[in-house]
Short mmCIF file of N, CA and C in Angstrom, two decimals:
data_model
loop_
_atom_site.label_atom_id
_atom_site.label_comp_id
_atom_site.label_asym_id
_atom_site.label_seq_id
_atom_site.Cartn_x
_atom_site.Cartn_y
_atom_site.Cartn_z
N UNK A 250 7.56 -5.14 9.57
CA UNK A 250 8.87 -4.56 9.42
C UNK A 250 9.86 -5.66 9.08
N UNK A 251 10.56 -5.72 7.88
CA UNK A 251 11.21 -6.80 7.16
C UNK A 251 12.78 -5.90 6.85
N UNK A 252 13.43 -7.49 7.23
CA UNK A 252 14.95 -7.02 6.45
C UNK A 252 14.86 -6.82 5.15
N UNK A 253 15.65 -5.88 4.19
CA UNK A 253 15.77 -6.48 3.01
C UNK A 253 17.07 -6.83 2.24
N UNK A 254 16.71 -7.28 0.94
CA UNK A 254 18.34 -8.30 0.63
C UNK A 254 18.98 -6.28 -0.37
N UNK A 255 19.99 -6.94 -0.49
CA UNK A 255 21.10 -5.85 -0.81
C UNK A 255 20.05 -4.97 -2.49
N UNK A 256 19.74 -5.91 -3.41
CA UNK A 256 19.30 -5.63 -4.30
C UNK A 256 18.32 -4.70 -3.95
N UNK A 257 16.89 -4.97 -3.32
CA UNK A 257 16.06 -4.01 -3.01
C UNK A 257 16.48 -2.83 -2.68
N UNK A 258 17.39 -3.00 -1.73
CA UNK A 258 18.08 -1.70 -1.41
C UNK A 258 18.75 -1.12 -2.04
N UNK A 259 19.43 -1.45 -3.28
CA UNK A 259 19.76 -0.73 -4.07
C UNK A 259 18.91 0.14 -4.72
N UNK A 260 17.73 -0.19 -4.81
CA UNK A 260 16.57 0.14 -5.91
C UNK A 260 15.87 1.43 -5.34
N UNK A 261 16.18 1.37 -3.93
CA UNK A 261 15.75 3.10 -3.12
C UNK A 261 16.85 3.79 -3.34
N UNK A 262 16.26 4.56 -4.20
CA UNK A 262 17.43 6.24 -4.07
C UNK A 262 17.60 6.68 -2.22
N UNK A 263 16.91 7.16 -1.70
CA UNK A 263 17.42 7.77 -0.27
C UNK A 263 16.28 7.23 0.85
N UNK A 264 16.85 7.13 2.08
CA UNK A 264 16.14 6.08 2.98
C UNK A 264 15.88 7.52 4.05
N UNK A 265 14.98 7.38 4.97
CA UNK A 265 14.84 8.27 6.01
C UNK A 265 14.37 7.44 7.22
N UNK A 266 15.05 7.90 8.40
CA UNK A 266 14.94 7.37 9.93
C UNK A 266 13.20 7.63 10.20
N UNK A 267 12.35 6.79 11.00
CA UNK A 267 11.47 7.01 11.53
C UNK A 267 11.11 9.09 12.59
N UNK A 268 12.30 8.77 12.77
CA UNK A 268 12.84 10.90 13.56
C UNK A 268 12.58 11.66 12.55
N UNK A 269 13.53 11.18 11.39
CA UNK A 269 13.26 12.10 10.14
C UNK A 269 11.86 12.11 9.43
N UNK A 270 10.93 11.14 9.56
CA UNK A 270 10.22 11.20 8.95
C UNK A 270 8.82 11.99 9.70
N UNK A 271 8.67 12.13 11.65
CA UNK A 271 8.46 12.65 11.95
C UNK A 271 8.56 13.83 11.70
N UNK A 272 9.93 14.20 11.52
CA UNK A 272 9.96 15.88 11.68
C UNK A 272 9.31 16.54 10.25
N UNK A 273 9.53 15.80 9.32
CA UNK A 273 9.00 16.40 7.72
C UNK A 273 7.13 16.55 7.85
N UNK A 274 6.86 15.86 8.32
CA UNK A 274 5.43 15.52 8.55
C UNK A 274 4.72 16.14 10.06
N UNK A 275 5.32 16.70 11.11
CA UNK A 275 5.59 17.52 12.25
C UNK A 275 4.39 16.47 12.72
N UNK A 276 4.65 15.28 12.71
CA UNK A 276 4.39 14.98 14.09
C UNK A 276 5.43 13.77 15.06
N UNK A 277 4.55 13.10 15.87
CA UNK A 277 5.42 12.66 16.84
C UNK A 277 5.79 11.02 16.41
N UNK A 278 7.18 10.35 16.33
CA UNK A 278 7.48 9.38 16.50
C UNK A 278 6.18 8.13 16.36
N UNK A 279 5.61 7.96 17.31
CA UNK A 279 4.74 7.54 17.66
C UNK A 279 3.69 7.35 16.71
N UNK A 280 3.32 8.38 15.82
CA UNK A 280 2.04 8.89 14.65
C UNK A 280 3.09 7.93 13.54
N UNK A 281 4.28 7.96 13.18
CA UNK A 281 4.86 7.43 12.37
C UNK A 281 4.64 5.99 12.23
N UNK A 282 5.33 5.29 13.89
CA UNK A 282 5.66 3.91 13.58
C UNK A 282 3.48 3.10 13.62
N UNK A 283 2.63 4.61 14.07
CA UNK A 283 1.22 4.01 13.57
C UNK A 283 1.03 3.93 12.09
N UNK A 284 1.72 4.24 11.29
CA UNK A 284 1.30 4.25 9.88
C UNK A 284 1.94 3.58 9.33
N UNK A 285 3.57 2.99 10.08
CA UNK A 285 3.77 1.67 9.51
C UNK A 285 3.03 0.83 9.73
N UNK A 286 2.39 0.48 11.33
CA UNK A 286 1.65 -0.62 11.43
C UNK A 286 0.23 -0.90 10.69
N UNK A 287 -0.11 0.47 9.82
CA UNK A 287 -1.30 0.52 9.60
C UNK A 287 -1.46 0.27 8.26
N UNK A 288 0.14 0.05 7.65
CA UNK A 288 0.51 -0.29 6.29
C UNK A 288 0.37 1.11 5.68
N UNK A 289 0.69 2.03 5.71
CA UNK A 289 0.32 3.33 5.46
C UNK A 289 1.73 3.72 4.37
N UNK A 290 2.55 3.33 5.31
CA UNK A 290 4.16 3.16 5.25
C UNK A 290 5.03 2.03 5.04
N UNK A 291 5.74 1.68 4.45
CA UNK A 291 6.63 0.29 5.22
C UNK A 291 7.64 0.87 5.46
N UNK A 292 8.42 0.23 6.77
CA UNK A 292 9.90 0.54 7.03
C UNK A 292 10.31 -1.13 7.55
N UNK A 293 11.76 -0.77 6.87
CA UNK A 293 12.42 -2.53 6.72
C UNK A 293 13.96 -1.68 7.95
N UNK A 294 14.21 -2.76 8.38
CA UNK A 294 15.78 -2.47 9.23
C UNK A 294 16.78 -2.52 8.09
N UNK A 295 17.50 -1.67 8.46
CA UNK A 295 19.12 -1.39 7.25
C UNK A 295 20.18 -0.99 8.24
N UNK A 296 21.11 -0.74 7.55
CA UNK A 296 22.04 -0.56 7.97
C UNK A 296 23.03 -1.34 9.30
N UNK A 297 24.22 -0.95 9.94
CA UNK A 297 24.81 -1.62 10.67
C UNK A 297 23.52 -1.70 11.83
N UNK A 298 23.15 -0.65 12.48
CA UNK A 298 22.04 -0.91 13.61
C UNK A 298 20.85 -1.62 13.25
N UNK A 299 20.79 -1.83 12.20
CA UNK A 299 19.02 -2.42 12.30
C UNK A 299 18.34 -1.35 11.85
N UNK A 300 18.45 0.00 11.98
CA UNK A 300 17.72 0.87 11.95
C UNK A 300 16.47 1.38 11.27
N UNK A 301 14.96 1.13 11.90
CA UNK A 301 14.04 1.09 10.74
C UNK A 301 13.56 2.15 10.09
N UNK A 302 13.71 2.28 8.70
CA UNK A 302 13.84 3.73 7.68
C UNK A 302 12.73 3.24 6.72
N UNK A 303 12.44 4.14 6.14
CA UNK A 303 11.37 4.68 5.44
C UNK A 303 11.89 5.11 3.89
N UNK A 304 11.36 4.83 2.74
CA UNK A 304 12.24 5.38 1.72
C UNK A 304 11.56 6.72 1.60
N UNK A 305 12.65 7.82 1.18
CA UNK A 305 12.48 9.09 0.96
C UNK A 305 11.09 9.82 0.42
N UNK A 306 10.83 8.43 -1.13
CA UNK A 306 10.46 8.83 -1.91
C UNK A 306 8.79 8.85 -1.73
N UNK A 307 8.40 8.29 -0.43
CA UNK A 307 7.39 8.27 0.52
C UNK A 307 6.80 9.69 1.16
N UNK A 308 7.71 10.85 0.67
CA UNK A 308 7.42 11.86 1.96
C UNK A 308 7.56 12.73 0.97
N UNK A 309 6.28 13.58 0.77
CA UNK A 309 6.34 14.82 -0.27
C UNK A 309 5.58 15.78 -0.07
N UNK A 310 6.01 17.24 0.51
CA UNK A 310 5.33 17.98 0.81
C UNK A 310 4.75 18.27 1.99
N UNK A 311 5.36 17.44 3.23
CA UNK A 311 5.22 17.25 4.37
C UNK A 311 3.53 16.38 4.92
N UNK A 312 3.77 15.34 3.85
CA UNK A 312 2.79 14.37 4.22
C UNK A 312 3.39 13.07 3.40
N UNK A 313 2.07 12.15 3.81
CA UNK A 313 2.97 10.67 2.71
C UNK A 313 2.23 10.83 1.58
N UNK A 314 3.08 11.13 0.41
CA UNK A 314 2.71 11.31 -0.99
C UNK A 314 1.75 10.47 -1.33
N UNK A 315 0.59 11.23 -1.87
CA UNK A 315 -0.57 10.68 -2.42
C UNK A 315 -1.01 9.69 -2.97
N UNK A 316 -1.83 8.82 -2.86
CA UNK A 316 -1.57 7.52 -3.62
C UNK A 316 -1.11 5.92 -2.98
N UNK A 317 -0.29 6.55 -2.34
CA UNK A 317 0.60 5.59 -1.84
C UNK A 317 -0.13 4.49 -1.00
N UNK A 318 -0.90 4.88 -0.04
CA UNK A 318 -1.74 3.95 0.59
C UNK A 318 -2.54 3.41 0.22
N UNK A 319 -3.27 4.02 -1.02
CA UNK A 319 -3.96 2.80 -2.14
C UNK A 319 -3.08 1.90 -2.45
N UNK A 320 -1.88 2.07 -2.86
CA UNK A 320 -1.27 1.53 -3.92
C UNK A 320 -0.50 0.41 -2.90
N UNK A 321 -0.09 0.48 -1.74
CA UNK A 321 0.37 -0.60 -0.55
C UNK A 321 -0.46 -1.41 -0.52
N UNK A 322 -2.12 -1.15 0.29
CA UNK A 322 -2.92 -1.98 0.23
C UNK A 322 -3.06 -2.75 -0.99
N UNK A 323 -3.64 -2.16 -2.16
CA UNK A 323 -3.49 -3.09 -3.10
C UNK A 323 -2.87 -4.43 -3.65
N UNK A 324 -1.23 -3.87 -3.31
CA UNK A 324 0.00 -4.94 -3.51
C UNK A 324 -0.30 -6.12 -2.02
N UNK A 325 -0.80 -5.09 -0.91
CA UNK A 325 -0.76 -6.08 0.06
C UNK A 325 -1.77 -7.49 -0.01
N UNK A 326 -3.23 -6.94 -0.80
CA UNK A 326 -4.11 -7.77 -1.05
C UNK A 326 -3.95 -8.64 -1.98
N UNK A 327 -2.72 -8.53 -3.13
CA UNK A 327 -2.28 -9.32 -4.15
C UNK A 327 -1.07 -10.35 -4.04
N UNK A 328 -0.82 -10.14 -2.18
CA UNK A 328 0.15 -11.63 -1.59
C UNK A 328 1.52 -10.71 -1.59
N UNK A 329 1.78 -9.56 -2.00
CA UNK A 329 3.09 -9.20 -1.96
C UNK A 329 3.74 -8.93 -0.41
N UNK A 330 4.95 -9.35 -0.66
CA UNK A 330 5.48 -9.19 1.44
C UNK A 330 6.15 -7.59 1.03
N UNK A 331 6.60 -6.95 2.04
CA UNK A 331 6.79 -5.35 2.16
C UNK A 331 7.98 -5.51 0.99
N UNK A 332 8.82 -6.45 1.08
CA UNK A 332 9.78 -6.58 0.23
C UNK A 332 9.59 -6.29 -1.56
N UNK A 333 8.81 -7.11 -1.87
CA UNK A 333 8.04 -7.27 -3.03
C UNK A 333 7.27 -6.10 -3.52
N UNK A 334 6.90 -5.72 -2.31
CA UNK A 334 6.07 -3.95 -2.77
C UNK A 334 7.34 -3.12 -2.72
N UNK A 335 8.31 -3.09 -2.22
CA UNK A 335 9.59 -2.17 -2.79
C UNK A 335 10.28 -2.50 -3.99
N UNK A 336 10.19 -3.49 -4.58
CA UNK A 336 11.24 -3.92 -5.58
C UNK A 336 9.67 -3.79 -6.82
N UNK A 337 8.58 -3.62 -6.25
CA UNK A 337 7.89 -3.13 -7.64
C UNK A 337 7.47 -1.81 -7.32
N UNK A 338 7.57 -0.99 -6.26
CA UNK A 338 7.41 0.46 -6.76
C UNK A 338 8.56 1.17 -7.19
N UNK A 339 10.00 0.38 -6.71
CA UNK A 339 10.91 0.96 -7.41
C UNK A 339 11.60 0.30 -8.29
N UNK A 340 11.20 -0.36 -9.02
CA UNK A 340 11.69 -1.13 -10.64
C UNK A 340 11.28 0.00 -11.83
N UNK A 341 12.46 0.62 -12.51
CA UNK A 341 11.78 1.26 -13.39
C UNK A 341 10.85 0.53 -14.11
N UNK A 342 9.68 1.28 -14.85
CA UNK A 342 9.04 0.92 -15.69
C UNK A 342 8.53 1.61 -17.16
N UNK A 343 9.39 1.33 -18.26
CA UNK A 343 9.78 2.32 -19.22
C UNK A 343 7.89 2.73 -19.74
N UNK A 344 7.18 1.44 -19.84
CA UNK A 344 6.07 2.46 -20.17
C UNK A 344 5.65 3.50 -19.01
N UNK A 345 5.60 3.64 -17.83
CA UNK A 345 5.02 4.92 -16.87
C UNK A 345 5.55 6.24 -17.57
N UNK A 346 6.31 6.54 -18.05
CA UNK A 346 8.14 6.40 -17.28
C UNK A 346 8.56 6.65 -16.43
N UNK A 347 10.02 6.01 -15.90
CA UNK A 347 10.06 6.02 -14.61
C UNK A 347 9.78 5.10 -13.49
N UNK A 348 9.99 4.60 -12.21
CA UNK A 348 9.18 4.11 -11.27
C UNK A 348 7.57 4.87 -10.79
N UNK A 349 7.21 3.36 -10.48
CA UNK A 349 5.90 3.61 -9.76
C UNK A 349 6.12 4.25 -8.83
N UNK A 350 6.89 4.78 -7.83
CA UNK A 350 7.39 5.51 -7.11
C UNK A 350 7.55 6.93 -7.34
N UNK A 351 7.87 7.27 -8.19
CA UNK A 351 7.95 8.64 -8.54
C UNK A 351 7.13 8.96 -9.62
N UNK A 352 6.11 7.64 -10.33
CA UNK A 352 4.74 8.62 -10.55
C UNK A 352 3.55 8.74 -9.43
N UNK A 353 3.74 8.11 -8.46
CA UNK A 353 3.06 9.18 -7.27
C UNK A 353 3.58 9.93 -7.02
N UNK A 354 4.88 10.26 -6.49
CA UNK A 354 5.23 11.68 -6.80
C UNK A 354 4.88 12.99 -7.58
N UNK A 355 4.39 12.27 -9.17
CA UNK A 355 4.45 13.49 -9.34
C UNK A 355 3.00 13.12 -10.21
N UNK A 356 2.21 13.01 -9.10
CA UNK A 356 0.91 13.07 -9.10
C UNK A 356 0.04 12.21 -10.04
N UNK A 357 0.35 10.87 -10.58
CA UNK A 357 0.11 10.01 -11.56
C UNK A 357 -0.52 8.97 -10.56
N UNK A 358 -0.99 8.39 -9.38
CA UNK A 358 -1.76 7.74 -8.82
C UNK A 358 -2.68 6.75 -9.36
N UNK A 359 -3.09 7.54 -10.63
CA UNK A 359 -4.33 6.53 -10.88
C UNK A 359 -3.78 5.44 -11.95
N UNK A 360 -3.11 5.89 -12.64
CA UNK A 360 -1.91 4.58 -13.54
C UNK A 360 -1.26 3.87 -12.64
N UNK A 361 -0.60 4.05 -11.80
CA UNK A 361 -0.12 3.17 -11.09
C UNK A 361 -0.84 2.44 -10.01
N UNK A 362 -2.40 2.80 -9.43
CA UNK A 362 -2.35 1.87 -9.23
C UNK A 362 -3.92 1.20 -10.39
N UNK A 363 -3.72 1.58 -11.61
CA UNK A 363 -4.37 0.26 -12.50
C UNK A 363 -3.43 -0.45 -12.40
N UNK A 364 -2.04 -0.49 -12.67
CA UNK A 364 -1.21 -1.15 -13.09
C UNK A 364 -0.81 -2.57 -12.02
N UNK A 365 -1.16 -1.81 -10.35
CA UNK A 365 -1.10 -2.80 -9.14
C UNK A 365 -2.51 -3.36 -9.48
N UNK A 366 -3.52 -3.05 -9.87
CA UNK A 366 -4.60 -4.17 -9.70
C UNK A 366 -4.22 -5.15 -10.80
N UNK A 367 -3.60 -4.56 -12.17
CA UNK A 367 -3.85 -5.74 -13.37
C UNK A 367 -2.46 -6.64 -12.26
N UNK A 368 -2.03 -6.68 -11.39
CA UNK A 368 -0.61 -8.07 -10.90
C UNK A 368 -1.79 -8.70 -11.03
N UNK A 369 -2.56 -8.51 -9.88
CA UNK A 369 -3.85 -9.35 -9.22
C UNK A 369 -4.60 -10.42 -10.58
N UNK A 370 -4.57 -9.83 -11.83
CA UNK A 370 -5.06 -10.89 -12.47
C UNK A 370 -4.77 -12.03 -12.97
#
């Protein structure tokens, strides 16, 4: 769980509380901050409290959008810190189109993550 600098944070459209992200997903607190630790998720502290949030674009359909945990591990095995995996799933990228972020969303998984293995080379 990492601060991040102002820029990254610009680069998330909408952030959600660890509570909120429970309730979309109906389970408990607890099941959440296991899937940050399990890299499943990342959540960085923001705001005036510290408060550790989750970006939105993580939660679709009342689970964590598909893909996504390939695509963490991956970046994680290629040296990236949680920081670095936010500022490249949400950097547009005009060939996808769009962010890597919202082509898991909308069900594109397997391009994005060729695209996390070719960093690695």
């Amino acid at each position: 769980m990492t601060e991040i600098d102002a820029k990254t944070d610009a680069l998330v459209p909408a952030w959600l509380t660890l509570p909120d992200i429970a309730e979309r997903l109906d389970v408990e607190v607890t099941r959440v901050r296991q899937l940050v630790k399990e890299g499943q998720l990342i959540a960085v502290r923001r705001g005036e409290n510290r408060v550790l949030q989750v970006p939105a674009d993580f939660i679709g359909d009342g689970k964590v959008v598909k893909g996504l945990s390939g695509t963490l591990t991956l970046l994680k095995d290629d040296g990236f810190s949680d920081e670095e995996m936010l500022e490249w799933l949400f950097t547009p990228d005009p060939t996808l189109p769009g962010t890597p972020a919202q082509a898991l969303r909308e069900n594109r998984g397997t391009e994005v993550k060729r695209r996390a293995q070719a960093l690695a080379v």
